Amino acid sequence: MNRRDFLKFGLRGIVVAGLGKGFYNTTSEQVELVRTSVKIRNLPAALQGLKIGLMTDLHASFIVSSETIRSAGRLLMAENPDLVVMTGDFISGSTKFLSGSVGQFKHEHLSKCVEALAGLQAPLGIYGVLGNHDFWSGVESVETICETFARQIGMVWLRNRSVTLTRGGASFHLLGVDDYWEPSCSLAAACKGAGTDGIRILLSHNPDINDEIFLLRERIDLVLSGHTHGGQVVVPFLGQPVMPSKFGQKYRAGLVRDGDRQTYISRGVGCLLAPIRLNCPPEATVLTLT
Ligand SMILES: [Fe+2]
């Protein structure tokens, strides 16, 4: 084998191995539990060690199995989080952009999804915000998603509002906004009801909300997001050049710092368009505040 053949076969081997790993990434066994510590300035002693379980981008559809969603929920529950948050794209329906049955919102997918999450519970509650795909099937679908999750797993929706939660005598503010691409998104409304006297954690499907935080000069200590799927298909040596973000690669995945504010972007649980994740396994996240 000459040098040229060696390189050719070697490259093919990398691509095949990468593709194999990519398909394998979509199974329930491959949901990765990511544990991350987040240092928060002026965190009260009583909130040291607060655990937040994060699940996002379930994309309940015919290409995401209930087992994958159930597996992500079980991984979180095994960590005993103080609260669970879910940051949108519960479904994949997109009647706004896709015609026919491909884009149609199907209630059976939503039912299977919420059944798979029946075991979720946390002392401080379960909170959610909506993603772009949740809105792209119309107002009725949004109402159905909200009602189904509230009734079956006790989800508290943070649609441009906040709640104040207390642990061990110390309080913090949990805020949430509608998807950043929707006209109904209002960071100002979410912040208006939230006190400025404690830690502020914002749930936003799209990490681009950072642009709005900067413009409004609001203090947010931690943003929890999804939306990017971590790229979903990450090609060896090339990465993922196309990102649904005005900031390009900046908020692709993981913990990103902007001054005193940090944003954690989860790769999410489900996938979109095809059951393919390449070098980018589905993720359930536990963030521990320190
Ligand atoms: Fe998504």
Short mmCIF file of N, CA, C and O in Angstrom, two decimals, residues 101-207:
data_model
loop_
_atom_site.label_atom_id
_atom_site.label_comp_id
_atom_site.label_asym_id
_atom_site.label_seq_id
_atom_site.Cartn_x
_atom_site.Cartn_y
_atom_site.Cartn_z
N SER A 101 -47.56 15.36 6.66
CA SER A 101 -47.45 14.68 7.96
C SER A 101 -46.09 14.90 8.61
O SER A 101 -45.93 14.73 9.81
N VAL A 102 -45.07 15.28 7.81
CA VAL A 102 -43.73 15.47 8.38
C VAL A 102 -43.74 16.57 9.44
O VAL A 102 -43.19 16.43 10.54
N GLY A 103 -44.41 17.68 9.12
CA GLY A 103 -44.39 18.80 10.04
C GLY A 103 -45.56 18.85 10.99
O GLY A 103 -45.60 19.68 11.89
N GLN A 104 -46.51 17.93 10.80
CA GLN A 104 -47.74 17.97 11.60
C GLN A 104 -47.48 17.62 13.07
O GLN A 104 -46.73 16.69 13.37
N PHE A 105 -48.10 18.38 13.94
CA PHE A 105 -48.01 18.08 15.37
C PHE A 105 -48.87 16.86 15.66
O PHE A 105 -50.05 16.83 15.33
N LYS A 106 -48.27 15.84 16.26
CA LYS A 106 -49.01 14.61 16.56
C LYS A 106 -49.08 14.42 18.07
O LYS A 106 -48.05 14.31 18.73
N HIS A 107 -50.29 14.36 18.57
CA HIS A 107 -50.48 14.26 20.01
C HIS A 107 -49.86 13.00 20.59
O HIS A 107 -49.42 12.97 21.74
N GLU A 108 -49.82 11.92 19.80
CA GLU A 108 -49.27 10.65 20.32
C GLU A 108 -47.81 10.82 20.76
O GLU A 108 -47.38 10.21 21.74
N HIS A 109 -47.06 11.65 20.04
CA HIS A 109 -45.66 11.85 20.42
C HIS A 109 -45.56 12.58 21.75
O HIS A 109 -44.72 12.27 22.60
N LEU A 110 -46.43 13.56 21.93
CA LEU A 110 -46.45 14.31 23.18
C LEU A 110 -46.84 13.39 24.34
O LEU A 110 -46.22 13.42 25.41
N SER A 111 -47.84 12.54 24.10
CA SER A 111 -48.30 11.62 25.15
C SER A 111 -47.19 10.68 25.58
O SER A 111 -46.95 10.47 26.77
N LYS A 112 -46.49 10.10 24.59
CA LYS A 112 -45.41 9.18 24.91
C LYS A 112 -44.29 9.88 25.67
O LYS A 112 -43.67 9.33 26.59
N CYS A 113 -44.03 11.10 25.28
CA CYS A 113 -42.96 11.89 25.90
C CYS A 113 -43.26 12.13 27.37
O CYS A 113 -42.43 11.88 28.25
N VAL A 114 -44.46 12.60 27.65
CA VAL A 114 -44.80 12.95 29.04
C VAL A 114 -44.93 11.69 29.89
O VAL A 114 -44.61 11.69 31.08
N GLU A 115 -45.37 10.59 29.28
CA GLU A 115 -45.41 9.32 30.02
C GLU A 115 -44.00 8.86 30.39
O GLU A 115 -43.77 8.33 31.48
N ALA A 116 -43.07 9.07 29.47
CA ALA A 116 -41.67 8.67 29.73
C ALA A 116 -41.06 9.47 30.88
O ALA A 116 -40.10 9.04 31.50
N LEU A 117 -41.65 10.64 31.16
CA LEU A 117 -41.10 11.51 32.21
C LEU A 117 -41.93 11.46 33.50
O LEU A 117 -41.76 12.30 34.39
N ALA A 118 -42.79 10.45 33.61
CA ALA A 118 -43.71 10.37 34.75
C ALA A 118 -42.97 10.30 36.08
O ALA A 118 -43.49 10.71 37.12
N GLY A 119 -41.73 9.80 36.10
CA GLY A 119 -40.99 9.65 37.35
C GLY A 119 -40.26 10.91 37.80
O GLY A 119 -39.61 10.91 38.85
N LEU A 120 -40.36 11.98 37.03
CA LEU A 120 -39.62 13.20 37.41
C LEU A 120 -40.23 13.84 38.66
O LEU A 120 -41.43 14.02 38.75
N GLN A 121 -39.37 14.18 39.60
CA GLN A 121 -39.81 14.94 40.77
C GLN A 121 -38.59 15.61 41.40
O GLN A 121 -37.46 15.14 41.22
N ALA A 122 -38.85 16.69 42.09
CA ALA A 122 -37.76 17.42 42.75
C ALA A 122 -38.36 18.28 43.86
O ALA A 122 -39.47 18.80 43.70
N PRO A 123 -37.64 18.42 44.99
CA PRO A 123 -38.20 19.17 46.14
C PRO A 123 -38.63 20.59 45.80
O PRO A 123 -39.63 21.07 46.31
N LEU A 124 -37.87 21.27 44.91
CA LEU A 124 -38.22 22.66 44.58
C LEU A 124 -39.08 22.78 43.32
O LEU A 124 -39.44 23.88 42.91
N GLY A 125 -39.39 21.64 42.69
CA GLY A 125 -40.31 21.65 41.57
C GLY A 125 -39.67 21.45 40.20
O GLY A 125 -38.45 21.31 40.06
N ILE A 126 -40.55 21.40 39.20
CA ILE A 126 -40.15 21.20 37.80
C ILE A 126 -40.63 22.42 37.02
O ILE A 126 -41.80 22.80 37.09
N TYR A 127 -39.71 23.04 36.28
CA TYR A 127 -40.02 24.30 35.60
C TYR A 127 -39.67 24.19 34.12
O TYR A 127 -38.72 23.48 33.74
N GLY A 128 -40.44 24.92 33.29
CA GLY A 128 -40.20 24.82 31.85
C GLY A 128 -40.40 26.12 31.11
O GLY A 128 -41.14 27.01 31.55
N VAL A 129 -39.70 26.22 29.98
CA VAL A 129 -39.94 27.29 29.01
C VAL A 129 -40.09 26.65 27.64
O VAL A 129 -39.70 25.49 27.43
N LEU A 130 -40.66 27.40 26.71
CA LEU A 130 -40.96 26.86 25.38
C LEU A 130 -39.87 27.22 24.36
O LEU A 130 -39.27 28.29 24.44
N GLY A 131 -39.67 26.31 23.39
CA GLY A 131 -38.69 26.55 22.34
C GLY A 131 -39.35 26.89 21.01
O GLY A 131 -40.58 26.85 20.89
N ASN A 132 -38.53 27.20 20.02
CA ASN A 132 -39.08 27.60 18.73
C ASN A 132 -39.98 26.53 18.11
O ASN A 132 -41.05 26.83 17.58
N HIS A 133 -39.61 25.26 18.23
CA HIS A 133 -40.43 24.21 17.63
C HIS A 133 -41.77 24.04 18.33
O HIS A 133 -42.74 23.61 17.71
N ASP A 134 -41.82 24.38 19.61
CA ASP A 134 -43.10 24.30 20.32
C ASP A 134 -44.07 25.33 19.76
O ASP A 134 -45.28 25.10 19.71
N PHE A 135 -43.54 26.47 19.31
CA PHE A 135 -44.38 27.53 18.77
C PHE A 135 -44.73 27.29 17.30
O PHE A 135 -45.74 27.80 16.82
N TRP A 136 -43.90 26.53 16.59
CA TRP A 136 -44.06 26.43 15.14
C TRP A 136 -45.21 25.54 14.70
O TRP A 136 -45.37 25.31 13.51
N SER A 137 -45.98 25.01 15.67
CA SER A 137 -47.17 24.27 15.27
C SER A 137 -48.44 25.01 15.66
O SER A 137 -49.54 24.47 15.58
N GLY A 138 -48.31 26.23 16.10
CA GLY A 138 -49.48 27.07 16.35
C GLY A 138 -49.89 27.15 17.81
O GLY A 138 -49.39 26.43 18.67
N VAL A 139 -50.83 28.07 18.05
CA VAL A 139 -51.26 28.39 19.41
C VAL A 139 -51.88 27.17 20.11
O VAL A 139 -51.63 26.92 21.29
N GLU A 140 -52.67 26.41 19.36
CA GLU A 140 -53.33 25.25 20.00
C GLU A 140 -52.32 24.23 20.49
O GLU A 140 -52.48 23.64 21.56
N SER A 141 -51.28 24.00 19.71
CA SER A 141 -50.24 23.05 20.12
C SER A 141 -49.53 23.53 21.38
O SER A 141 -49.23 22.75 22.29
N VAL A 142 -49.25 24.84 21.43
CA VAL A 142 -48.60 25.41 22.61
C VAL A 142 -49.45 25.17 23.85
O VAL A 142 -48.96 24.73 24.90
N GLU A 143 -50.75 25.44 23.69
CA GLU A 143 -51.66 25.25 24.83
C GLU A 143 -51.71 23.78 25.25
O GLU A 143 -51.73 23.46 26.44
N THR A 144 -51.70 22.88 24.26
CA THR A 144 -51.75 21.45 24.56
C THR A 144 -50.49 21.00 25.29
O THR A 144 -50.54 20.25 26.27
N ILE A 145 -49.34 21.47 24.83
CA ILE A 145 -48.07 21.12 25.49
C ILE A 145 -48.09 21.61 26.94
O ILE A 145 -47.78 20.85 27.87
N CYS A 146 -48.44 22.86 27.12
CA CYS A 146 -48.43 23.44 28.48
C CYS A 146 -49.40 22.70 29.40
O CYS A 146 -49.05 22.35 30.53
N GLU A 147 -50.59 22.44 28.90
CA GLU A 147 -51.61 21.80 29.74
C GLU A 147 -51.20 20.36 30.07
O GLU A 147 -51.31 19.92 31.22
N THR A 148 -50.67 19.64 29.09
CA THR A 148 -50.31 18.24 29.30
C THR A 148 -49.18 18.09 30.32
O THR A 148 -49.25 17.26 31.24
N PHE A 149 -48.15 18.90 30.18
CA PHE A 149 -47.01 18.80 31.11
C PHE A 149 -47.38 19.29 32.51
O PHE A 149 -46.90 18.74 33.51
N ALA A 150 -48.24 20.31 32.59
CA ALA A 150 -48.65 20.82 33.91
C ALA A 150 -49.47 19.76 34.63
O ALA A 150 -49.25 19.48 35.82
N ARG A 151 -50.38 19.13 33.90
CA ARG A 151 -51.28 18.16 34.54
C ARG A 151 -50.55 16.87 34.90
O ARG A 151 -50.74 16.32 35.98
N GLN A 152 -49.68 16.38 34.02
CA GLN A 152 -49.11 15.05 34.23
C GLN A 152 -47.80 15.02 35.02
O GLN A 152 -47.52 14.02 35.67
N ILE A 153 -47.00 16.06 34.96
CA ILE A 153 -45.78 16.01 35.78
C ILE A 153 -45.61 17.26 36.66
O ILE A 153 -44.57 17.45 37.27
N GLY A 154 -46.67 18.08 36.71
CA GLY A 154 -46.62 19.24 37.60
C GLY A 154 -45.68 20.34 37.14
O GLY A 154 -45.18 21.12 37.96
N MET A 155 -45.47 20.43 35.83
CA MET A 155 -44.58 21.46 35.29
C MET A 155 -45.12 22.86 35.57
O MET A 155 -46.30 23.14 35.35
N VAL A 156 -44.27 23.72 36.07
CA VAL A 156 -44.61 25.14 36.25
C VAL A 156 -43.99 25.90 35.09
O VAL A 156 -42.77 25.86 34.89
N TRP A 157 -44.81 26.55 34.29
CA TRP A 157 -44.30 27.25 33.10
C TRP A 157 -43.88 28.66 33.44
O TRP A 157 -44.61 29.39 34.11
N LEU A 158 -42.70 29.03 32.97
CA LEU A 158 -42.20 30.38 33.19
C LEU A 158 -42.23 31.13 31.85
O LEU A 158 -41.23 31.20 31.14
N ARG A 159 -43.41 31.64 31.56
CA ARG A 159 -43.59 32.36 30.30
C ARG A 159 -43.46 33.86 30.59
O ARG A 159 -44.43 34.52 30.91
N ASN A 160 -42.24 34.35 30.49
CA ASN A 160 -41.92 35.76 30.74
C ASN A 160 -42.28 36.16 32.17
O ASN A 160 -42.91 37.20 32.41
N ARG A 161 -41.92 35.32 33.08
CA ARG A 161 -42.17 35.61 34.49
C ARG A 161 -41.13 34.88 35.34
O ARG A 161 -40.27 34.18 34.80
N SER A 162 -41.24 35.07 36.64
CA SER A 162 -40.26 34.47 37.54
C SER A 162 -40.93 33.88 38.77
O SER A 162 -42.09 34.19 39.06
N VAL A 163 -40.19 33.02 39.44
CA VAL A 163 -40.63 32.54 40.76
C VAL A 163 -39.43 32.71 41.70
O VAL A 163 -38.28 32.74 41.25
N THR A 164 -39.71 32.83 42.97
CA THR A 164 -38.64 32.89 43.98
C THR A 164 -38.67 31.58 44.75
O THR A 164 -39.71 31.16 45.25
N LEU A 165 -37.52 30.92 44.79
CA LEU A 165 -37.42 29.61 45.45
C LEU A 165 -36.51 29.73 46.65
O LEU A 165 -35.58 30.54 46.66
N THR A 166 -36.78 28.93 47.65
CA THR A 166 -36.02 29.01 48.90
C THR A 166 -35.50 27.64 49.30
O THR A 166 -36.22 26.64 49.23
N ARG A 167 -34.22 27.63 49.71
CA ARG A 167 -33.64 26.41 50.28
C ARG A 167 -32.80 26.80 51.49
O ARG A 167 -31.94 27.67 51.39
N GLY A 168 -33.09 26.15 52.60
CA GLY A 168 -32.31 26.41 53.82
C GLY A 168 -32.33 27.85 54.26
O GLY A 168 -31.34 28.35 54.81
N GLY A 169 -33.42 28.55 54.01
CA GLY A 169 -33.54 29.94 54.44
C GLY A 169 -33.00 30.96 53.45
O GLY A 169 -33.15 32.16 53.64
N ALA A 170 -32.35 30.50 52.37
CA ALA A 170 -31.83 31.43 51.34
C ALA A 170 -32.70 31.33 50.09
O ALA A 170 -33.11 30.23 49.69
N SER A 171 -32.95 32.47 49.47
CA SER A 171 -33.81 32.50 48.28
C SER A 171 -33.02 32.84 47.02
O SER A 171 -31.95 33.45 47.09
N PHE A 172 -33.55 32.41 45.90
CA PHE A 172 -33.02 32.82 44.60
C PHE A 172 -34.18 32.94 43.63
O PHE A 172 -35.28 32.44 43.88
N HIS A 173 -33.91 33.64 42.53
CA HIS A 173 -34.97 33.91 41.56
C HIS A 173 -34.75 33.07 40.30
O HIS A 173 -33.65 33.08 39.73
N LEU A 174 -35.80 32.38 39.89
CA LEU A 174 -35.76 31.59 38.67
C LEU A 174 -36.68 32.27 37.65
O LEU A 174 -37.88 32.42 37.90
N LEU A 175 -36.09 32.70 36.54
CA LEU A 175 -36.84 33.44 35.53
C LEU A 175 -36.94 32.59 34.26
O LEU A 175 -36.09 31.71 34.01
N GLY A 176 -37.95 32.88 33.45
CA GLY A 176 -38.06 32.16 32.18
C GLY A 176 -38.69 33.04 31.12
O GLY A 176 -39.51 33.91 31.42
N VAL A 177 -38.25 32.83 29.88
CA VAL A 177 -38.82 33.60 28.76
C VAL A 177 -39.29 32.65 27.65
O VAL A 177 -38.77 31.55 27.49
N ASP A 178 -40.29 33.12 26.89
CA ASP A 178 -40.68 32.42 25.66
C ASP A 178 -39.50 32.44 24.70
O ASP A 178 -38.56 33.23 24.86
N ASP A 179 -39.58 31.60 23.67
CA ASP A 179 -38.45 31.49 22.76
C ASP A 179 -38.04 32.85 22.17
O ASP A 179 -38.89 33.65 21.77
N TYR A 180 -36.76 33.05 22.11
CA TYR A 180 -36.16 34.31 21.67
C TYR A 180 -36.61 34.74 20.28
O TYR A 180 -36.67 35.93 19.96
N TRP A 181 -36.92 33.78 19.40
CA TRP A 181 -37.33 34.12 18.04
C TRP A 181 -38.82 34.50 17.95
O TRP A 181 -39.29 34.90 16.88
N GLU A 182 -39.55 34.34 19.04
CA GLU A 182 -40.98 34.64 19.03
C GLU A 182 -41.25 36.06 19.50
O GLU A 182 -40.59 36.54 20.43
N PRO A 183 -42.25 36.72 18.89
CA PRO A 183 -42.57 38.08 19.34
C PRO A 183 -43.02 38.13 20.80
O PRO A 183 -42.97 39.18 21.45
N SER A 184 -43.49 36.99 21.31
CA SER A 184 -43.98 36.99 22.70
C SER A 184 -42.85 36.95 23.72
O SER A 184 -43.10 37.11 24.92
N CYS A 185 -41.62 36.78 23.28
CA CYS A 185 -40.49 36.75 24.22
C CYS A 185 -40.31 38.12 24.88
O CYS A 185 -40.19 39.13 24.19
N SER A 186 -40.31 38.14 26.20
CA SER A 186 -40.10 39.43 26.88
C SER A 186 -39.22 39.24 28.11
O SER A 186 -39.70 38.85 29.19
N LEU A 187 -37.96 39.54 27.94
CA LEU A 187 -37.04 39.49 29.07
C LEU A 187 -37.40 40.57 30.08
O LEU A 187 -37.31 40.36 31.29
N ALA A 188 -37.85 41.72 29.57
CA ALA A 188 -38.21 42.83 30.47
C ALA A 188 -39.32 42.40 31.41
O ALA A 188 -39.28 42.68 32.62
N ALA A 189 -40.34 41.70 30.87
CA ALA A 189 -41.44 41.24 31.72
C ALA A 189 -40.97 40.22 32.74
O ALA A 189 -41.37 40.25 33.90
N ALA A 190 -40.08 39.32 32.31
CA ALA A 190 -39.57 38.29 33.23
C ALA A 190 -38.78 38.92 34.36
O ALA A 190 -38.88 38.49 35.52
N CYS A 191 -38.02 39.96 34.04
CA CYS A 191 -37.17 40.60 35.05
C CYS A 191 -37.96 41.51 35.98
O CYS A 191 -37.57 41.73 37.13
N LYS A 192 -39.06 42.05 35.44
CA LYS A 192 -39.83 43.04 36.20
C LYS A 192 -40.30 42.48 37.55
O LYS A 192 -40.25 43.16 38.57
N GLY A 193 -40.74 41.22 37.52
CA GLY A 193 -41.26 40.64 38.76
C GLY A 193 -40.19 39.99 39.63
O GLY A 193 -40.49 39.54 40.74
N ALA A 194 -38.98 39.93 39.12
CA ALA A 194 -37.92 39.24 39.87
C ALA A 194 -37.13 40.24 40.70
O ALA A 194 -36.72 41.29 40.19
N GLY A 195 -36.92 39.91 41.95
CA GLY A 195 -36.14 40.80 42.81
C GLY A 195 -34.71 40.90 42.32
O GLY A 195 -34.22 40.06 41.56
N THR A 196 -34.05 41.99 42.74
CA THR A 196 -32.65 42.17 42.35
C THR A 196 -31.72 41.83 43.52
O THR A 196 -30.53 42.06 43.46
N ASP A 197 -32.33 41.30 44.58
CA ASP A 197 -31.60 41.09 45.82
C ASP A 197 -30.94 39.72 45.93
O ASP A 197 -30.34 39.41 46.94
N GLY A 198 -31.07 38.89 44.95
CA GLY A 198 -30.50 37.55 45.08
C GLY A 198 -30.02 37.01 43.74
O GLY A 198 -30.04 37.71 42.72
N ILE A 199 -29.57 35.77 43.76
CA ILE A 199 -29.10 35.12 42.53
C ILE A 199 -30.26 35.02 41.55
O ILE A 199 -31.38 34.69 41.91
N ARG A 200 -29.96 35.31 40.28
CA ARG A 200 -30.99 35.23 39.24
C ARG A 200 -30.56 34.23 38.17
O ARG A 200 -29.51 34.40 37.53
N ILE A 201 -31.40 33.20 38.01
CA ILE A 201 -31.12 32.16 37.01
C ILE A 201 -32.23 32.24 35.96
O ILE A 201 -33.41 32.24 36.29
N LEU A 202 -31.82 32.33 34.70
CA LEU A 202 -32.79 32.52 33.61
C LEU A 202 -32.87 31.27 32.74
O LEU A 202 -31.84 30.75 32.28
N LEU A 203 -34.08 30.79 32.49
CA LEU A 203 -34.30 29.72 31.53
C LEU A 203 -34.68 30.34 30.19
O LEU A 203 -35.64 31.11 30.11
N SER A 204 -33.90 30.05 29.16
CA SER A 204 -34.20 30.56 27.82
C SER A 204 -33.80 29.48 26.83
O SER A 204 -32.64 29.06 26.80
N HIS A 205 -34.73 29.04 26.01
CA HIS A 205 -34.41 28.00 25.04
C HIS A 205 -33.18 28.38 24.22
O HIS A 205 -32.25 27.60 24.04
N ASN A 206 -33.19 29.60 23.75
CA ASN A 206 -32.14 30.06 22.84
C ASN A 206 -31.09 30.88 23.61
O ASN A 206 -31.43 31.88 24.23
N PRO A 207 -29.82 30.46 23.56
CA PRO A 207 -28.80 31.22 24.29
C PRO A 207 -28.56 32.62 23.74
O PRO A 207 -27.91 33.45 24.39
#
